[in-house]
Amino acid sequence: MTDAETERETETATGLRARLVDVGVDLVATEGVPALTLREIARRAGVSHGAPRRYFPTHLELLSAIARRGFEDLSARAAEAVGDGSAHPRDQLTALGRAYLDFAFTHRGMHELMFRHDLLASGHLGLRETSLPLFSLLAGLVGRARPDADARLVAASLLANLHGLAQLWSWGSLQLATGAEDFAPLLAAALDAHLGTEKR
């Protein structure tokens, strides 16, 4: 095989790999996590059902590649929400919390996929490492807002609170329990619970 043929084959492989992930991203957005079978992704990508195995030897690897796109998207939204970092940490955390919840509400399938324990624990494609910058941003802001506390523990608890808020709001449970029509007061209460209610 010539160098040119090898280069073309590599480009084709890279293109197909990206297409399989693109199809998975679209599929999880429209039909949810259960639709993400190898066979269905291959069908929608227009390749044989065995083709994904050449680029993703296991189903977990393909799911991890799809979830990685979700973390990249959410991280970009989070960075945009906090801006240049000059605002008060509590204001940045409010913006970050809103960006997280907006993402969870508008990308429910992807949000569910991203936090699946089997994907994060497996280490495929460095998915856990892809998720860490977002947590580090959250922990850094918590540390600035509450220098007296263990920032990582408080940030983990706050993240769990936001995750639960996203899930229960999506189900409609919180609206029934509180009569709230907007999640903003619930976000403010979560931040108060973790950061305190000190006036600036």
XYZ file of C-alpha atoms in Angstrom:
200
model
C 0.000 0.000 0.000
C 1.365 3.406 -0.929
C 1.663 6.298 1.513
C -1.203 8.075 -0.273
C -3.436 4.976 0.031
C -2.593 4.646 3.731
C -3.413 8.315 4.291
C -6.751 7.967 2.473
C -7.629 4.885 4.528
C -6.790 6.737 7.752
C -8.932 9.705 6.705
C -11.791 7.350 5.830
C -11.496 5.581 9.189
C -11.406 8.898 11.053
C -14.422 10.116 9.118
C -16.450 6.989 9.785
C -15.510 6.985 13.454
C -16.720 10.605 13.754
C -19.886 9.778 11.787
C -20.746 6.929 14.172
C -20.371 9.291 17.133
C -22.406 12.003 15.349
C -25.190 9.501 14.728
C -25.076 8.441 18.384
C -25.285 12.056 19.564
C -28.322 12.659 17.349
C -29.921 9.366 18.370
C -29.595 9.947 22.121
C -31.062 13.430 21.653
C -34.137 12.206 19.787
C -34.775 8.743 21.234
C -32.829 8.460 24.478
C -30.204 6.105 25.828
C -32.065 2.811 25.148
C -31.869 3.514 21.387
C -28.050 3.508 21.427
C -27.500 -0.026 20.190
C -24.590 -0.833 17.906
C -26.976 -2.161 15.287
C -29.141 0.989 15.245
C -26.164 3.343 15.148
C -24.667 1.347 12.275
C -27.985 1.348 10.402
C -28.364 5.106 10.694
C -24.739 5.653 9.723
C -25.332 3.556 6.586
C -22.766 0.861 7.400
C -22.933 -2.845 8.167
C -23.882 -3.734 11.738
C -20.370 -5.058 12.331
C -18.608 -1.903 11.111
C -18.646 -0.010 14.444
C -16.596 -2.817 16.013
C -13.637 -1.896 13.812
C -13.443 1.535 15.471
C -15.074 0.821 18.848
C -14.269 -2.752 19.885
C -16.875 -2.645 22.658
C -20.263 -1.023 23.028
C -18.957 0.845 26.099
C -16.261 2.491 23.997
C -18.794 3.844 21.522
C -21.080 5.029 24.336
C -18.075 6.674 26.009
C -17.205 8.528 22.801
C -20.784 9.793 22.573
C -20.830 10.813 26.252
C -17.498 12.573 25.803
C -19.174 14.909 23.306
C -21.723 15.706 26.001
C -19.043 16.637 28.529
C -17.273 18.784 25.955
C -20.531 20.598 25.191
C -21.433 21.075 28.863
C -17.905 22.254 29.723
C -18.043 24.862 26.958
C -21.423 26.084 28.234
C -20.078 26.233 31.784
C -17.020 28.238 30.734
C -19.233 30.664 28.850
C -21.565 30.975 31.854
C -18.836 31.905 34.340
C -17.190 34.294 31.887
C -13.813 35.816 32.679
C -14.008 34.938 36.376
C -14.273 38.522 37.568
C -17.812 38.195 38.954
C -18.441 37.248 42.576
C -18.027 33.465 43.082
C -21.659 33.117 44.192
C -22.822 34.808 40.974
C -20.584 32.532 38.917
C -21.952 29.484 40.732
C -25.493 30.649 40.032
C -24.643 31.013 36.328
C -22.889 27.646 36.311
C -25.829 25.965 38.059
C -28.263 27.463 35.578
C -26.111 26.309 32.632
C -25.944 22.799 34.108
C -29.703 22.620 34.636
C -30.484 24.106 31.221
C -28.264 21.446 29.643
C -29.881 18.665 31.680
C -33.391 19.803 30.727
C -32.682 20.242 27.019
C -30.364 17.214 26.599
C -32.011 14.671 28.878
C -30.738 11.582 27.092
C -27.180 12.867 26.867
C -27.233 13.992 30.504
C -28.313 10.507 31.562
C -25.619 8.875 29.445
C -22.827 11.153 30.677
C -23.250 10.197 34.310
C -23.631 6.450 33.886
C -21.339 4.850 36.419
C -20.278 2.006 34.124
C -18.971 4.478 31.548
C -17.162 6.709 34.032
C -15.680 3.768 35.936
C -14.567 1.885 32.814
C -12.045 4.538 31.811
C -12.803 4.068 28.112
C -11.470 6.961 26.034
C -10.607 8.871 29.210
C -14.247 9.730 29.870
C -13.667 10.263 33.586
C -10.789 12.643 32.800
C -13.059 14.516 30.376
C -15.542 15.066 33.207
C -12.981 16.352 35.728
C -12.428 19.919 34.421
C -16.105 20.694 34.966
C -15.922 19.408 38.539
C -12.656 21.288 39.104
C -14.335 24.512 37.950
C -17.201 23.898 40.358
C -14.861 23.057 43.243
C -12.695 26.118 42.559
C -15.693 28.429 42.719
C -16.989 26.738 45.873
C -13.537 27.189 47.429
C -13.647 30.905 46.706
C -17.195 31.233 48.019
C -16.524 29.120 51.130
C -12.818 29.217 51.960
C -13.574 27.630 55.351
C -14.917 24.404 53.845
C -13.562 21.329 52.065
C -14.338 22.634 48.583
C -14.322 19.232 46.881
C -16.799 17.729 49.354
C -19.127 20.727 49.168
C -18.845 20.780 45.362
C -19.648 17.055 45.179
C -22.679 17.551 47.400
C -23.811 20.552 45.350
C -23.378 18.584 42.110
C -25.471 15.758 43.553
C -28.116 18.324 44.533
C -28.140 19.813 41.017
C -28.315 16.354 39.462
C -31.270 15.421 41.648
C -32.957 18.748 40.961
C -32.557 18.166 37.223
C -34.023 14.682 37.432
C -36.959 15.534 39.691
C -37.803 18.692 37.732
C -37.728 16.727 34.464
C -40.160 14.222 35.961
C -42.447 17.027 37.174
C -42.107 15.927 40.806
C -40.746 19.209 42.142
C -43.447 21.239 40.436
C -46.075 19.069 42.167
C -44.343 19.278 45.536
C -43.606 23.005 45.533
C -45.976 24.587 43.036
C -42.934 26.239 41.448
C -43.157 27.247 37.812
C -39.453 28.075 37.466
C -36.442 26.200 38.794
C -34.568 29.412 39.709
C -35.816 29.514 43.343
C -34.831 25.873 43.774
C -31.359 26.604 42.428
C -31.052 29.553 44.827
C -32.139 27.345 47.743
C -29.584 24.692 46.775
C -26.819 27.294 46.689
C -27.945 28.687 50.049
C -27.857 25.208 51.530
C -24.302 24.580 50.384
C -22.786 28.051 50.535
C -24.749 29.758 53.279
C -26.938 32.835 52.993
C -24.431 35.524 54.006
C -25.187 38.878 52.475
C -22.509 40.460 50.329
